[in-house]
Amino acid sequence: MANADRLTIEAGVPAEILMENAGRAVAAATLALNRGREVLVLCGPGNNGGDGFVAARHLAAAGRRVRVASLGDPSRLTGDAAEMAARWTGAVEPLSADTIGNVGVIVDALFGAGLSRPIEGPVAAVVEAVNRSGLPVVAVDVPSGVDGTSGEIRGIAVRATRTVTFFRLKPGHLLLPGRELCGELKLAQIGIEDGVLGEIAPETYANGPRLWGDRLPRPRPQSHKYDRGHALVVSGGPWNTGAARLSARAALRIGAGLVTVASPTAALPSNAAHLTAVMLTEAEGVAGLARALEDARRNAVLIGPAAGVNEETRRRVQVTLGARRPVVLDADALTCFADEPAQLFRAISADADRPVVLTPHEGEFRRLFKDADIKAGDTRLERARAAARTSGAVIVLKGADTVVAAPDGRAAINADAPAWLATAGSGDVLSGMAVGLLAQTMPAFEAAAAAVWLHGAVACDFGPGLIAEDLSERLPAVLAEFA
């Protein structure tokens, strides 16, 4: 954002215009929450405070009673913030925990996205008082105390009702716990042209259809099932077959033309009793799976759900990767390499052109990437990127703020997953959706990001009470929006 500001200013847009536009946007968002009672604007010592002074001026011009409280002496402000403070003709109070009185709404313009140290002492007491008040809060850029890069809380943070940010979202708006403190997000355009994106070259995206929608497979009138790919899903043993069936049904629902479950001999009766449109083939042991992979029409493979953490699963994964076709590795396929992850990464890198997607949750991630180039304090985004570089695979670091990262540095943060996705089998459905998209030749990064977003969108569409089986059945309603 600093570079975006700089490039815009160098192109001839005065910095004070950007600040004026930002403050005006904050005022507009505040007016929508305030019903005529007094507005309290809390201004910090930097440009965030300058935005606050602009907002105060516009709120007063709109007929609101406005109080401004400043952290420190406004005369010590510099640059554009000093100019905007000078344009405010009303009183300025010293900031303290006692500042908050009988007001209708608070504007938090204390600290922005670049806060680098914890909020402590008297300022922390102010934040506590704001949160304790229960009043509506409009935050400028990010709620004060939220790290704009990581979403982490620096000491203590304001809990906002609405956050107004500028030009583009920051990672801290989407990553937890920051996302929970932002309230409703409002993105304001303040005069920075989209053209600067080509120069600052961002590689981090908010996950959504704008990122991958044009790559989402759409059957043509003349398409037949063999055009739409054939996904192979590897089943666990006789007491562990449900996970593979959840994955297989998801792969079929998301558009794969054919889906086959590769089943150990002892699990064939259980799988056969439950499968209809999904096909079934015997794949006993490593040799049986190798035979199932000889059919080149089976062009994408998922292995891992309830596969078992053992040497046989490890060897099955290696055979699968050796078949040189797109692969999704989930659950046990990851854990069985926890004691020697380099072995897995070598098998992945043996064919750099073959797409591989790994879908670890946090525990699996820590076990598999314990030796990766990840430093203490690295953000969730940085950790996923490091894992993608280390493994040579697209990483889906699952959670309420899932991050999808590619070896080339691209990453997408997902923010549409509701709490009721935390249910048994939900991850199996996600991996099935990913392999179903790979079978339709969607590129790996886009396929993983699309699967993650659609997974969350379906859960939001269904609502509370969701179980894993519901996800595949509700998927057509969400996919219809892309038809």
JSON list of C-alpha atoms in Angstrom, two decimals, residues 8 19 27 29 31 53 55 66 88 103-104 133 156 184 216 219 264 274-275 303 308 335 350 359 377 379 431 448 474:
[
{"chain": "A", "resi": 8, "resn": "THR", "atom": "CA", "xyz": [-0.09, 7.52, -7.28]},
{"chain": "A", "resi": 19, "resn": "MET", "atom": "CA", "xyz": [-6.27, 11.50, 2.67]},
{"chain": "A", "resi": 27, "resn": "ALA", "atom": "CA", "xyz": [-17.49, 9.86, 7.39]},
{"chain": "A", "resi": 29, "resn": "ALA", "atom": "CA", "xyz": [-19.72, 4.94, 6.64]},
{"chain": "A", "resi": 31, "resn": "LEU", "atom": "CA", "xyz": [-23.25, 8.57, 8.99]},
{"chain": "A", "resi": 53, "resn": "PHE", "atom": "CA", "xyz": [-9.52, 14.64, 11.39]},
{"chain": "A", "resi": 55, "resn": "ALA", "atom": "CA", "xyz": [-13.77, 12.41, 8.86]},
{"chain": "A", "resi": 66, "resn": "VAL", "atom": "CA", "xyz": [-18.49, 15.81, 16.82]},
{"chain": "A", "resi": 88, "resn": "TRP", "atom": "CA", "xyz": [-10.33, 20.96, 11.92]},
{"chain": "A", "resi": 103, "resn": "VAL", "atom": "CA", "xyz": [-22.01, 9.30, 22.31]},
{"chain": "A", "resi": 104, "resn": "GLY", "atom": "CA", "xyz": [-23.74, 7.48, 19.49]},
{"chain": "A", "resi": 133, "resn": "SER", "atom": "CA", "xyz": [-18.87, 0.57, 25.90]},
{"chain": "A", "resi": 156, "resn": "ILE", "atom": "CA", "xyz": [-5.16, -5.47, 22.51]},
{"chain": "A", "resi": 184, "resn": "GLU", "atom": "CA", "xyz": [-18.53, -5.26, 8.18]},
{"chain": "A", "resi": 216, "resn": "LEU", "atom": "CA", "xyz": [-14.03, -23.08, -13.80]},
{"chain": "A", "resi": 219, "resn": "PRO", "atom": "CA", "xyz": [-19.46, -28.36, -20.23]},
{"chain": "A", "resi": 264, "resn": "PRO", "atom": "CA", "xyz": [-9.07, -53.06, -1.34]},
{"chain": "A", "resi": 274, "resn": "HIS", "atom": "CA", "xyz": [-23.28, -47.69, -1.17]},
{"chain": "A", "resi": 275, "resn": "LEU", "atom": "CA", "xyz": [-22.15, -46.66, -4.67]},
{"chain": "A", "resi": 303, "resn": "ILE", "atom": "CA", "xyz": [-5.42, -40.68, -2.00]},
{"chain": "A", "resi": 308, "resn": "GLY", "atom": "CA", "xyz": [-4.35, -45.67, 7.12]},
{"chain": "A", "resi": 335, "resn": "THR", "atom": "CA", "xyz": [0.73, -38.14, 7.97]},
{"chain": "A", "resi": 350, "resn": "ALA", "atom": "CA", "xyz": [10.37, -35.86, -9.80]},
{"chain": "A", "resi": 359, "resn": "THR", "atom": "CA", "xyz": [-4.61, -30.39, 1.89]},
{"chain": "A", "resi": 377, "resn": "GLY", "atom": "CA", "xyz": [6.36, -15.69, 14.22]},
{"chain": "A", "resi": 379, "resn": "THR", "atom": "CA", "xyz": [2.20, -15.49, 9.51]},
{"chain": "A", "resi": 431, "resn": "SER", "atom": "CA", "xyz": [-10.45, -32.98, -1.34]},
{"chain": "A", "resi": 448, "resn": "ALA", "atom": "CA", "xyz": [-7.70, -25.72, -5.09]},
{"chain": "A", "resi": 474, "resn": "ARG", "atom": "CA", "xyz": [-26.21, -28.77, -2.09]}
]
